CSV table of N, CA and C in Angstrom, one decimal:
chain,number,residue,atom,x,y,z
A,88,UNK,N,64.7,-114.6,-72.7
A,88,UNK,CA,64.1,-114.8,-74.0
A,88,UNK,C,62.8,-115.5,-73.8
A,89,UNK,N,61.6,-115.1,-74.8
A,89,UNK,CA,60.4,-115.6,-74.7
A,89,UNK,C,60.4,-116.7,-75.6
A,90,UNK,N,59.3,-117.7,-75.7
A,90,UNK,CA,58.9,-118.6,-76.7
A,90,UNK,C,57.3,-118.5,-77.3
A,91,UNK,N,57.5,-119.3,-78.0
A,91,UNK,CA,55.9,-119.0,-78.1
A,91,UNK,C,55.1,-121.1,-79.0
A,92,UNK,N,54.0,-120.8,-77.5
A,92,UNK,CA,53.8,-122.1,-77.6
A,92,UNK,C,52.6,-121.9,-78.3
A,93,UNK,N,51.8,-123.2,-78.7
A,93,UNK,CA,50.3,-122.7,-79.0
A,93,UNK,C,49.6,-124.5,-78.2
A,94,UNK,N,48.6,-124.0,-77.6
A,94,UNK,CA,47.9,-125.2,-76.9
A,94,UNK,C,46.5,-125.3,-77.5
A,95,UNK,N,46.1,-126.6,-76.9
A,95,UNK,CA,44.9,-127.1,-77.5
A,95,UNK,C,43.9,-127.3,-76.0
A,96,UNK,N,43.0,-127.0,-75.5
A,96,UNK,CA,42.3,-126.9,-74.2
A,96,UNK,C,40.9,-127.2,-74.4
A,97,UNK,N,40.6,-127.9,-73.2
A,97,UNK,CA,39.3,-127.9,-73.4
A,97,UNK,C,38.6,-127.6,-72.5
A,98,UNK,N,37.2,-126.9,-72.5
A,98,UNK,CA,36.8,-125.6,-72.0
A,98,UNK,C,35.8,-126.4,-70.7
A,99,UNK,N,35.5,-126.4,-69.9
A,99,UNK,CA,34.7,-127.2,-69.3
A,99,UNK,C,33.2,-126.2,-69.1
A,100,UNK,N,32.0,-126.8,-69.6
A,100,UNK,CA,30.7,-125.7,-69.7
A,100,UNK,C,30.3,-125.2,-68.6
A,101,UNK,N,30.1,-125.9,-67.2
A,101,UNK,CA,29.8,-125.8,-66.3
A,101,UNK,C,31.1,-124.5,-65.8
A,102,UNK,N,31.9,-124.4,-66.3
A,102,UNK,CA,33.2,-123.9,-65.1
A,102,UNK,C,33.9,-122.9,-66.7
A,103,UNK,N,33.8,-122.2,-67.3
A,103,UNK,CA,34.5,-121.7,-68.7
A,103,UNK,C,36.1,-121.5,-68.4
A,104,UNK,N,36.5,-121.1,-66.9
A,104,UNK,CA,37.7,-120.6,-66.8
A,104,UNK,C,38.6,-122.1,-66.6
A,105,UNK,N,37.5,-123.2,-66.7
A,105,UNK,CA,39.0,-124.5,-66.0
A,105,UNK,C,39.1,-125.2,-67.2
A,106,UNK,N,40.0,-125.1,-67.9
A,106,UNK,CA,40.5,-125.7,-69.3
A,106,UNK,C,41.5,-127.1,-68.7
A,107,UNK,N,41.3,-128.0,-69.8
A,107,UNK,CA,42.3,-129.2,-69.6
A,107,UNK,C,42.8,-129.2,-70.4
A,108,UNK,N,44.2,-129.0,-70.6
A,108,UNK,CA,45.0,-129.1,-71.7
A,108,UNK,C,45.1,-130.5,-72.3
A,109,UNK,N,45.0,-130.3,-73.7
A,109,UNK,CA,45.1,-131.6,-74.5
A,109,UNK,C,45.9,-132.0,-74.8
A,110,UNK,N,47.1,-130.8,-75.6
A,110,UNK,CA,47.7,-131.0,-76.6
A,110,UNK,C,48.7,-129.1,-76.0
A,111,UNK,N,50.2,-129.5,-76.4
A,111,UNK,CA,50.9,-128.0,-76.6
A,111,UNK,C,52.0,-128.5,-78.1
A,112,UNK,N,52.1,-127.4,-78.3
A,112,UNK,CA,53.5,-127.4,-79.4
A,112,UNK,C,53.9,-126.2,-79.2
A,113,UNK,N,55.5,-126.2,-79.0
A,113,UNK,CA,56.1,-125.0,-79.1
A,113,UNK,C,57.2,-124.9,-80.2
A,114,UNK,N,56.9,-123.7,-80.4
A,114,UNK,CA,57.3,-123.3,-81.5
A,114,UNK,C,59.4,-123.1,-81.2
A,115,UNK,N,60.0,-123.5,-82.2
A,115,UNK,CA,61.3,-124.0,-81.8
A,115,UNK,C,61.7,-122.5,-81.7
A,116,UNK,N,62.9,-122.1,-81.1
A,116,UNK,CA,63.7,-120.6,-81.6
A,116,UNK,C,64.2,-120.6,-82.4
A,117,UNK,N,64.5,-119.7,-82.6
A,117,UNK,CA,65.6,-119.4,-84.5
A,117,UNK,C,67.0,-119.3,-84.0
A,118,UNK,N,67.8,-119.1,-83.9
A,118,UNK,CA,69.2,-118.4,-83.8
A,118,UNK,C,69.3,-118.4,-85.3
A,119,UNK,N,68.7,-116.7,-84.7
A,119,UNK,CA,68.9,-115.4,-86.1
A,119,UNK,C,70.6,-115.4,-86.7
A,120,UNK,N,71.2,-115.7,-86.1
A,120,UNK,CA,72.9,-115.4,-86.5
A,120,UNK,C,72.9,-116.8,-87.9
A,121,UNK,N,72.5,-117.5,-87.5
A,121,UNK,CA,72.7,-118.8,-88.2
A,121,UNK,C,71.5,-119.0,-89.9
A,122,UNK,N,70.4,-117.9,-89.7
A,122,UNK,CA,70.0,-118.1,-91.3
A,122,UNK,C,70.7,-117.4,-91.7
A,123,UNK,N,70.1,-118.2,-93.3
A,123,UNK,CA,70.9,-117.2,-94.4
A,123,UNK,C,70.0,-116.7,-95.2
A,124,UNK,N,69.9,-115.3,-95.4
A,124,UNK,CA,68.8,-114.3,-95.6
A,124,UNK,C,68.0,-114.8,-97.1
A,125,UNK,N,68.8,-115.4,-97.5
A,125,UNK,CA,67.8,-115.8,-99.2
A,125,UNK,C,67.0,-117.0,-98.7
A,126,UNK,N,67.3,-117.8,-97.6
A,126,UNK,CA,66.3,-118.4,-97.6
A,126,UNK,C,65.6,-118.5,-96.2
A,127,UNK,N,66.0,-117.6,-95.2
A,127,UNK,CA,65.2,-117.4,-94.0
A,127,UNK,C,63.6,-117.9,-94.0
A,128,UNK,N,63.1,-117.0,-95.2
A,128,UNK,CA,61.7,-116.8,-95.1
A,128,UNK,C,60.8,-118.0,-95.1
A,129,UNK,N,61.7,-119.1,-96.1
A,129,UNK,CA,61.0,-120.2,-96.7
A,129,UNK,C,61.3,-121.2,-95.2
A,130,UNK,N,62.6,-121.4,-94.8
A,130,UNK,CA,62.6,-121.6,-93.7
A,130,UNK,C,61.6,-121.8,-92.7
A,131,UNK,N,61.8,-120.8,-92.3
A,131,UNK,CA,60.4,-120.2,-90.9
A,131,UNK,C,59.5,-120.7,-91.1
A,132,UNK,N,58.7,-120.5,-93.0
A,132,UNK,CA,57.6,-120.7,-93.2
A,132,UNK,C,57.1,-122.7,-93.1
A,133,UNK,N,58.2,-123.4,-93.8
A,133,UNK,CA,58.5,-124.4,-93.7
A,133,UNK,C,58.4,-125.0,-91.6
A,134,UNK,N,58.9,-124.3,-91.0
A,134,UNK,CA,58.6,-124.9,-89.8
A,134,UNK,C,57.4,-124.8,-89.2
A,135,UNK,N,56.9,-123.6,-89.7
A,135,UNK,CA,55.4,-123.1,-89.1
A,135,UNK,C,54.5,-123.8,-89.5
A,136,UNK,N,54.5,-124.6,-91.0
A,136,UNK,CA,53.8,-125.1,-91.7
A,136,UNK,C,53.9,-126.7,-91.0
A,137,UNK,N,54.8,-127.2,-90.9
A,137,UNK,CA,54.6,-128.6,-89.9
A,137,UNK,C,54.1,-128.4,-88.7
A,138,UNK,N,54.8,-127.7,-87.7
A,138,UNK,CA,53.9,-127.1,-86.5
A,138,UNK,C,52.2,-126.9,-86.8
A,139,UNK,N,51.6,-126.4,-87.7
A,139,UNK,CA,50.4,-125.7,-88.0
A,139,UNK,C,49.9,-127.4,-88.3
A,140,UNK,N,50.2,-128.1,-89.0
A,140,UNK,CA,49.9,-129.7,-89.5
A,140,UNK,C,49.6,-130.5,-88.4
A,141,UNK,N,50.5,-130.1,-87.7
A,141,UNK,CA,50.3,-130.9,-86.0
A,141,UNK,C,49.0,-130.7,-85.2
A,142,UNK,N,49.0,-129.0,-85.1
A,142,UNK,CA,48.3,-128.6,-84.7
A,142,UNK,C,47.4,-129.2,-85.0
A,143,UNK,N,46.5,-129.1,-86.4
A,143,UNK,CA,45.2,-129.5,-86.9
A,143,UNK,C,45.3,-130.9,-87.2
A,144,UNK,N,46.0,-132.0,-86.9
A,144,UNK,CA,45.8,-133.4,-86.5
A,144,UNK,C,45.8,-133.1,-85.5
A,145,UNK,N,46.0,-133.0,-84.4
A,145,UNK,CA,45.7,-133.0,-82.8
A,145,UNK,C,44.0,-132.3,-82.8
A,146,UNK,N,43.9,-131.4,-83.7
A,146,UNK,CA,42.8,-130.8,-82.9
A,146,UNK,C,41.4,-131.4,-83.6
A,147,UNK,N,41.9,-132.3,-84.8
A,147,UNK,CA,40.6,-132.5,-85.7
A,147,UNK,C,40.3,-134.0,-84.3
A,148,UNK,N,41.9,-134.8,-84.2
A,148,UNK,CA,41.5,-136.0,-83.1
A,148,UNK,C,40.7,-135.9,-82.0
A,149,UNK,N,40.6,-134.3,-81.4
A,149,UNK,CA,39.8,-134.0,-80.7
A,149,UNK,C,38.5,-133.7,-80.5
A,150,UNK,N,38.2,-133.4,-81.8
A,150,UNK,CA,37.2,-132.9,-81.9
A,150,UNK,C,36.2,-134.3,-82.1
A,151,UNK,N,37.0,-135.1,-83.2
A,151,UNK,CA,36.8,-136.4,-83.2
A,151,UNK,C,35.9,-137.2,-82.0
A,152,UNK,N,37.1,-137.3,-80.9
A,152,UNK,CA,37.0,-137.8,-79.9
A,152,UNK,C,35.6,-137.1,-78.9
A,153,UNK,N,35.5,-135.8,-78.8
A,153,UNK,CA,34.2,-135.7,-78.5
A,153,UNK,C,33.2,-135.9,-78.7
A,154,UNK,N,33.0,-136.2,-80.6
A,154,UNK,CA,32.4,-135.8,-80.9
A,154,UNK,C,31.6,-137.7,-81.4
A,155,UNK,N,32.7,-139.2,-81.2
A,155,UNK,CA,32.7,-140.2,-80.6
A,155,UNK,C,32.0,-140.1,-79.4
A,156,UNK,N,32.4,-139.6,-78.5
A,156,UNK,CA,31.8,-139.7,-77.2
A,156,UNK,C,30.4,-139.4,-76.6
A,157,UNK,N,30.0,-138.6,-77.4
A,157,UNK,CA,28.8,-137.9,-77.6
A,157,UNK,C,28.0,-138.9,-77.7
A,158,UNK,N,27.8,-139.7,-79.1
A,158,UNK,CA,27.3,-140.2,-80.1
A,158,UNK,C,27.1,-141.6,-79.5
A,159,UNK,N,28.3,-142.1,-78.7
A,159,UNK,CA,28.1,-143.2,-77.6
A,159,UNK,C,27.0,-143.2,-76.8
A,160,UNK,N,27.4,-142.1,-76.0
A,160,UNK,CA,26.6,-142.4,-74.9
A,160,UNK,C,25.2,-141.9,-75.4
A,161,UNK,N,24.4,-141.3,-76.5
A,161,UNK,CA,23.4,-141.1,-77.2
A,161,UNK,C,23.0,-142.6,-77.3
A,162,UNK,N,23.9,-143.4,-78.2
A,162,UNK,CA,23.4,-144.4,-78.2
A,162,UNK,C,22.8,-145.5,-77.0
A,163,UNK,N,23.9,-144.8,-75.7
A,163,UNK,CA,23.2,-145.9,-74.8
A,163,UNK,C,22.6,-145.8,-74.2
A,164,UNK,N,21.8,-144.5,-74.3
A,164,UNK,CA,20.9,-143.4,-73.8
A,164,UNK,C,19.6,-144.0,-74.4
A,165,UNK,N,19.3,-144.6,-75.6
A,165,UNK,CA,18.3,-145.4,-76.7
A,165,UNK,C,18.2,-146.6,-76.5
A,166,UNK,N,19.2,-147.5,-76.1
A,166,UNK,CA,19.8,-149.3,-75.8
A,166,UNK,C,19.7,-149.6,-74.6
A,167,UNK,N,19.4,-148.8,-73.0
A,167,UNK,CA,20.0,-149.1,-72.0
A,167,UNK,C,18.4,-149.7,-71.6
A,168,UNK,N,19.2,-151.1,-70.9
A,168,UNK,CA,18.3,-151.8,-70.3
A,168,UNK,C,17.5,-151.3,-69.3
């Protein structure tokens, strides 16, 4: 049986192929035997919908955080003795 994860990576400019992973979430399995067809759909949708929430708090922190880092060393690029 497969899973299915979704990751968050960051791409390095110099090198495109060498990613550092930030962040993974995987996505849980179902045991299909165990829903119940009236509400399967809402279900799933309901998990994918927290998973998907995580996702984009992890990824906005990141972006965040680059985008912090940046703006730092900008500034000490203007300050430095």
């Amino acid at each position: 049986m497969s899973q299915i994860r979704v990751l968050i990576c960051r791409i390095d400019e110099q090198n495109p192929d060498q990613m550092t992973e930030l962040a993974r979430f995987d996505v849980p399995e179902v045991d299909v035997t165990a829903l119940n067809p009236e509400t399967a759909l809402d279900e799933l949708e309901a998990t994918t919908r927290e998973i998907g929430y995580a996702v984009l708090r992890r990824l906005l922190q990141a972006r965040w955080e680059a985008i912090d880092e940046e703006l730092a060393e900008e500034y000490r690029q203007r300050f430095s003795p």
